[in-house]
Amino acid sequence: MKKRTITVAALQTSYGHDLDENIEKTEKLVRKAAEQGAEVVLPSELFEGIYFCTKQDPKWFETAHPVDEHPCVRALKKLAKKLEIVIPISFFEKDGPRYYNSIAIADADGDILGIYRKSHIPDGPGYQEKYYFRPGDTGFRTWKTKRGHIGVGICWDQWYPETARAMALQGAEVLFYPTAIGSEPYDAALDTHLQWQRAMQGHAVSNAIPIVAANRIGLEDNEGVQQKFYGHSFIADHRGELVESFGATDEGVLVHTFDLSLIESYRADWGFFRDRRTDLYAKSII
């Protein structure tokens, strides 16, 4: 079997209120990752600004744009073309009167291959996303980019094994999850980063597929409502092992190369997809 590899990267940094500064910071880290050989680079969720979903305020709807007009998409697709890399670009999407938490896939030639709209929308203290976003209508998607076949879920999607399995069944070779997660307003002492990591490590194991997760860091203030993001971005291999990881305050890029041909052989050997019982699942799942 001919050896096939892919080099992936996750970005971890803090973000503020200035859109241009956030784009510039992201571009700087993308370039740094590309200099280290990264072919697919993942920024975190909604890097255009602070994570505004900590409270309900209609002013934030003004920051949403159609995919072809959004400043983050316009800037990073140009960078993807220049660096000849793939960038899943998180953005606040406006589609007529509808609003979504979306990802645009910029291929290595700068073309936007399509968008994925976040399927699972949380609604709780500190994460009031149902006020802003409709549940995604795209279904789970994968893309055959110039650097590899990838799947992308968004934050809350990463807790659902169905998301990872659906993308793996579509042929994804690596799964990417941009994220904004941290403290819980009702319990300042609660730190869920280990559960967060383990959920995705489980997806890696049961689908024999690498996982790349990019989270933000820092304390953000949304007009009196504060949220501290816990970082811990990571890259896990097809056995669920953390091969690259950050702590709660690290800022920078994680880069790792995977042998896709080796992983393909490993996946076939374990038989996870051979032994599925789709005839039973339809009768058991509501």
JSON list of C-alpha atoms in Angstrom, two decimals, residues 120-234:
[
{"chain": "A", "resi": 120, "resn": "HIS", "atom": "CA", "xyz": [-26.55, 20.38, 18.12]},
{"chain": "A", "resi": 121, "resn": "ILE", "atom": "CA", "xyz": [-27.27, 23.76, 19.69]},
{"chain": "A", "resi": 122, "resn": "PRO", "atom": "CA", "xyz": [-26.73, 24.08, 23.48]},
{"chain": "A", "resi": 123, "resn": "ASP", "atom": "CA", "xyz": [-28.89, 26.21, 25.73]},
{"chain": "A", "resi": 124, "resn": "GLY", "atom": "CA", "xyz": [-27.81, 26.78, 29.30]},
{"chain": "A", "resi": 125, "resn": "PRO", "atom": "CA", "xyz": [-26.02, 29.19, 31.61]},
{"chain": "A", "resi": 126, "resn": "GLY", "atom": "CA", "xyz": [-23.07, 30.69, 29.77]},
{"chain": "A", "resi": 127, "resn": "TYR", "atom": "CA", "xyz": [-23.93, 28.94, 26.49]},
{"chain": "A", "resi": 128, "resn": "GLN", "atom": "CA", "xyz": [-27.21, 30.48, 25.32]},
{"chain": "A", "resi": 129, "resn": "GLU", "atom": "CA", "xyz": [-26.80, 29.53, 21.69]},
{"chain": "A", "resi": 130, "resn": "LYS", "atom": "CA", "xyz": [-30.44, 28.75, 20.90]},
{"chain": "A", "resi": 131, "resn": "TYR", "atom": "CA", "xyz": [-31.17, 32.47, 21.09]},
{"chain": "A", "resi": 132, "resn": "TYR", "atom": "CA", "xyz": [-28.75, 33.10, 18.23]},
{"chain": "A", "resi": 133, "resn": "PHE", "atom": "CA", "xyz": [-28.56, 29.98, 16.08]},
{"chain": "A", "resi": 134, "resn": "ARG", "atom": "CA", "xyz": [-31.05, 27.72, 14.34]},
{"chain": "A", "resi": 135, "resn": "PRO", "atom": "CA", "xyz": [-30.20, 24.01, 14.39]},
{"chain": "A", "resi": 136, "resn": "GLY", "atom": "CA", "xyz": [-28.15, 23.24, 11.30]},
{"chain": "A", "resi": 137, "resn": "ASP", "atom": "CA", "xyz": [-29.94, 21.94, 8.21]},
{"chain": "A", "resi": 138, "resn": "THR", "atom": "CA", "xyz": [-26.94, 20.65, 6.24]},
{"chain": "A", "resi": 139, "resn": "GLY", "atom": "CA", "xyz": [-26.64, 17.26, 7.89]},
{"chain": "A", "resi": 140, "resn": "PHE", "atom": "CA", "xyz": [-23.22, 15.94, 8.80]},
{"chain": "A", "resi": 141, "resn": "ARG", "atom": "CA", "xyz": [-20.77, 16.51, 5.97]},
{"chain": "A", "resi": 142, "resn": "THR", "atom": "CA", "xyz": [-17.27, 15.60, 4.85]},
{"chain": "A", "resi": 143, "resn": "TRP", "atom": "CA", "xyz": [-15.03, 17.09, 2.20]},
{"chain": "A", "resi": 144, "resn": "LYS", "atom": "CA", "xyz": [-12.46, 15.61, -0.15]},
{"chain": "A", "resi": 145, "resn": "THR", "atom": "CA", "xyz": [-9.94, 18.43, 0.01]},
{"chain": "A", "resi": 146, "resn": "LYS", "atom": "CA", "xyz": [-6.63, 18.66, -1.81]},
{"chain": "A", "resi": 147, "resn": "ARG", "atom": "CA", "xyz": [-4.94, 17.59, 1.43]},
{"chain": "A", "resi": 148, "resn": "GLY", "atom": "CA", "xyz": [-7.22, 14.78, 2.56]},
{"chain": "A", "resi": 149, "resn": "HIS", "atom": "CA", "xyz": [-10.80, 13.69, 3.25]},
{"chain": "A", "resi": 150, "resn": "ILE", "atom": "CA", "xyz": [-11.94, 15.56, 6.37]},
{"chain": "A", "resi": 151, "resn": "GLY", "atom": "CA", "xyz": [-15.03, 15.91, 8.55]},
{"chain": "A", "resi": 152, "resn": "VAL", "atom": "CA", "xyz": [-15.86, 18.89, 10.78]},
{"chain": "A", "resi": 153, "resn": "GLY", "atom": "CA", "xyz": [-18.25, 19.17, 13.72]},
{"chain": "A", "resi": 154, "resn": "ILE", "atom": "CA", "xyz": [-18.68, 22.26, 15.91]},
{"chain": "A", "resi": 155, "resn": "CYS", "atom": "CA", "xyz": [-18.28, 22.32, 19.71]},
{"chain": "A", "resi": 156, "resn": "TRP", "atom": "CA", "xyz": [-21.47, 20.78, 21.20]},
{"chain": "A", "resi": 157, "resn": "ASP", "atom": "CA", "xyz": [-21.50, 18.35, 18.24]},
{"chain": "A", "resi": 158, "resn": "GLN", "atom": "CA", "xyz": [-18.35, 16.80, 19.68]},
{"chain": "A", "resi": 159, "resn": "TRP", "atom": "CA", "xyz": [-20.23, 15.25, 22.61]},
{"chain": "A", "resi": 160, "resn": "TYR", "atom": "CA", "xyz": [-22.42, 13.16, 20.30]},
{"chain": "A", "resi": 161, "resn": "PRO", "atom": "CA", "xyz": [-21.03, 9.85, 19.02]},
{"chain": "A", "resi": 162, "resn": "GLU", "atom": "CA", "xyz": [-23.53, 9.98, 16.15]},
{"chain": "A", "resi": 163, "resn": "THR", "atom": "CA", "xyz": [-21.73, 13.01, 14.71]},
{"chain": "A", "resi": 164, "resn": "ALA", "atom": "CA", "xyz": [-18.35, 11.31, 14.59]},
{"chain": "A", "resi": 165, "resn": "ARG", "atom": "CA", "xyz": [-19.78, 8.02, 13.29]},
{"chain": "A", "resi": 166, "resn": "ALA", "atom": "CA", "xyz": [-21.73, 9.74, 10.52]},
{"chain": "A", "resi": 167, "resn": "MET", "atom": "CA", "xyz": [-18.62, 11.52, 9.28]},
{"chain": "A", "resi": 168, "resn": "ALA", "atom": "CA", "xyz": [-16.51, 8.38, 9.54]},
{"chain": "A", "resi": 169, "resn": "LEU", "atom": "CA", "xyz": [-19.10, 6.44, 7.52]},
{"chain": "A", "resi": 170, "resn": "GLN", "atom": "CA", "xyz": [-18.84, 9.11, 4.83]},
{"chain": "A", "resi": 171, "resn": "GLY", "atom": "CA", "xyz": [-15.13, 8.36, 4.52]},
{"chain": "A", "resi": 172, "resn": "ALA", "atom": "CA", "xyz": [-13.53, 11.11, 6.63]},
{"chain": "A", "resi": 173, "resn": "GLU", "atom": "CA", "xyz": [-9.88, 10.37, 7.45]},
{"chain": "A", "resi": 174, "resn": "VAL", "atom": "CA", "xyz": [-9.54, 13.00, 10.21]},
{"chain": "A", "resi": 175, "resn": "LEU", "atom": "CA", "xyz": [-12.21, 14.73, 12.30]},
{"chain": "A", "resi": 176, "resn": "PHE", "atom": "CA", "xyz": [-11.94, 18.38, 13.33]},
{"chain": "A", "resi": 177, "resn": "TYR", "atom": "CA", "xyz": [-13.83, 20.13, 16.13]},
{"chain": "A", "resi": 178, "resn": "PRO", "atom": "CA", "xyz": [-13.54, 23.92, 16.62]},
{"chain": "A", "resi": 179, "resn": "THR", "atom": "CA", "xyz": [-14.70, 24.79, 20.14]},
{"chain": "A", "resi": 180, "resn": "ALA", "atom": "CA", "xyz": [-15.48, 27.53, 22.65]},
{"chain": "A", "resi": 181, "resn": "ILE", "atom": "CA", "xyz": [-15.85, 25.97, 26.08]},
{"chain": "A", "resi": 182, "resn": "GLY", "atom": "CA", "xyz": [-14.76, 26.78, 29.60]},
{"chain": "A", "resi": 183, "resn": "SER", "atom": "CA", "xyz": [-16.18, 27.76, 32.96]},
{"chain": "A", "resi": 184, "resn": "GLU", "atom": "CA", "xyz": [-19.75, 27.15, 34.12]},
{"chain": "A", "resi": 185, "resn": "PRO", "atom": "CA", "xyz": [-21.43, 30.27, 35.62]},
{"chain": "A", "resi": 186, "resn": "TYR", "atom": "CA", "xyz": [-23.37, 28.22, 38.19]},
{"chain": "A", "resi": 187, "resn": "ASP", "atom": "CA", "xyz": [-20.20, 26.56, 39.56]},
{"chain": "A", "resi": 188, "resn": "ALA", "atom": "CA", "xyz": [-16.89, 28.41, 39.24]},
{"chain": "A", "resi": 189, "resn": "ALA", "atom": "CA", "xyz": [-15.01, 25.38, 40.56]},
{"chain": "A", "resi": 190, "resn": "LEU", "atom": "CA", "xyz": [-16.32, 23.04, 37.85]},
{"chain": "A", "resi": 191, "resn": "ASP", "atom": "CA", "xyz": [-13.73, 22.13, 35.19]},
{"chain": "A", "resi": 192, "resn": "THR", "atom": "CA", "xyz": [-14.99, 19.72, 32.54]},
{"chain": "A", "resi": 193, "resn": "HIS", "atom": "CA", "xyz": [-11.95, 19.67, 30.27]},
{"chain": "A", "resi": 194, "resn": "LEU", "atom": "CA", "xyz": [-11.16, 16.02, 31.02]},
{"chain": "A", "resi": 195, "resn": "GLN", "atom": "CA", "xyz": [-14.69, 14.91, 30.14]},
{"chain": "A", "resi": 196, "resn": "TRP", "atom": "CA", "xyz": [-14.51, 17.10, 27.05]},
{"chain": "A", "resi": 197, "resn": "GLN", "atom": "CA", "xyz": [-11.29, 15.46, 25.91]},
{"chain": "A", "resi": 198, "resn": "ARG", "atom": "CA", "xyz": [-12.37, 11.93, 26.82]},
{"chain": "A", "resi": 199, "resn": "ALA", "atom": "CA", "xyz": [-15.60, 12.18, 24.84]},
{"chain": "A", "resi": 200, "resn": "MET", "atom": "CA", "xyz": [-13.63, 12.90, 21.68]},
{"chain": "A", "resi": 201, "resn": "GLN", "atom": "CA", "xyz": [-10.93, 10.39, 22.51]},
{"chain": "A", "resi": 202, "resn": "GLY", "atom": "CA", "xyz": [-13.73, 7.84, 22.60]},
{"chain": "A", "resi": 203, "resn": "HIS", "atom": "CA", "xyz": [-14.81, 8.88, 19.10]},
{"chain": "A", "resi": 204, "resn": "ALA", "atom": "CA", "xyz": [-11.22, 8.39, 17.97]},
{"chain": "A", "resi": 205, "resn": "VAL", "atom": "CA", "xyz": [-11.11, 4.87, 19.42]},
{"chain": "A", "resi": 206, "resn": "SER", "atom": "CA", "xyz": [-14.50, 3.65, 18.18]},
{"chain": "A", "resi": 207, "resn": "ASN", "atom": "CA", "xyz": [-14.00, 5.02, 14.67]},
{"chain": "A", "resi": 208, "resn": "ALA", "atom": "CA", "xyz": [-10.23, 4.43, 14.46]},
{"chain": "A", "resi": 209, "resn": "ILE", "atom": "CA", "xyz": [-9.75, 8.02, 13.35]},
{"chain": "A", "resi": 210, "resn": "PRO", "atom": "CA", "xyz": [-7.58, 10.97, 14.46]},
{"chain": "A", "resi": 211, "resn": "ILE", "atom": "CA", "xyz": [-9.28, 13.91, 16.19]},
{"chain": "A", "resi": 212, "resn": "VAL", "atom": "CA", "xyz": [-8.21, 17.58, 16.16]},
{"chain": "A", "resi": 213, "resn": "ALA", "atom": "CA", "xyz": [-9.84, 19.92, 18.71]},
{"chain": "A", "resi": 214, "resn": "ALA", "atom": "CA", "xyz": [-9.15, 23.67, 18.92]},
{"chain": "A", "resi": 215, "resn": "ASN", "atom": "CA", "xyz": [-10.41, 25.66, 21.92]},
{"chain": "A", "resi": 216, "resn": "ARG", "atom": "CA", "xyz": [-9.86, 29.26, 23.01]},
{"chain": "A", "resi": 217, "resn": "ILE", "atom": "CA", "xyz": [-8.32, 30.54, 26.25]},
{"chain": "A", "resi": 218, "resn": "GLY", "atom": "CA", "xyz": [-8.65, 33.59, 28.45]},
{"chain": "A", "resi": 219, "resn": "LEU", "atom": "CA", "xyz": [-11.20, 35.47, 30.55]},
{"chain": "A", "resi": 220, "resn": "GLU", "atom": "CA", "xyz": [-13.80, 37.31, 28.47]},
{"chain": "A", "resi": 221, "resn": "ASP", "atom": "CA", "xyz": [-16.23, 39.98, 29.59]},
{"chain": "A", "resi": 222, "resn": "ASN", "atom": "CA", "xyz": [-19.54, 40.38, 27.79]},
{"chain": "A", "resi": 223, "resn": "GLU", "atom": "CA", "xyz": [-20.92, 43.55, 29.38]},
{"chain": "A", "resi": 224, "resn": "GLY", "atom": "CA", "xyz": [-20.63, 42.19, 32.90]},
{"chain": "A", "resi": 225, "resn": "VAL", "atom": "CA", "xyz": [-21.00, 38.50, 32.13]},
{"chain": "A", "resi": 226, "resn": "GLN", "atom": "CA", "xyz": [-17.63, 36.78, 32.42]},
{"chain": "A", "resi": 227, "resn": "GLN", "atom": "CA", "xyz": [-16.53, 33.45, 31.01]},
{"chain": "A", "resi": 228, "resn": "LYS", "atom": "CA", "xyz": [-13.11, 31.81, 31.35]},
{"chain": "A", "resi": 229, "resn": "PHE", "atom": "CA", "xyz": [-12.17, 29.41, 28.57]},
{"chain": "A", "resi": 230, "resn": "TYR", "atom": "CA", "xyz": [-10.07, 26.44, 29.54]},
{"chain": "A", "resi": 231, "resn": "GLY", "atom": "CA", "xyz": [-8.02, 25.67, 26.44]},
{"chain": "A", "resi": 232, "resn": "HIS", "atom": "CA", "xyz": [-6.66, 22.12, 26.52]},
{"chain": "A", "resi": 233, "resn": "SER", "atom": "CA", "xyz": [-6.75, 21.89, 22.73]},
{"chain": "A", "resi": 234, "resn": "PHE", "atom": "CA", "xyz": [-5.37, 18.58, 21.53]}
]
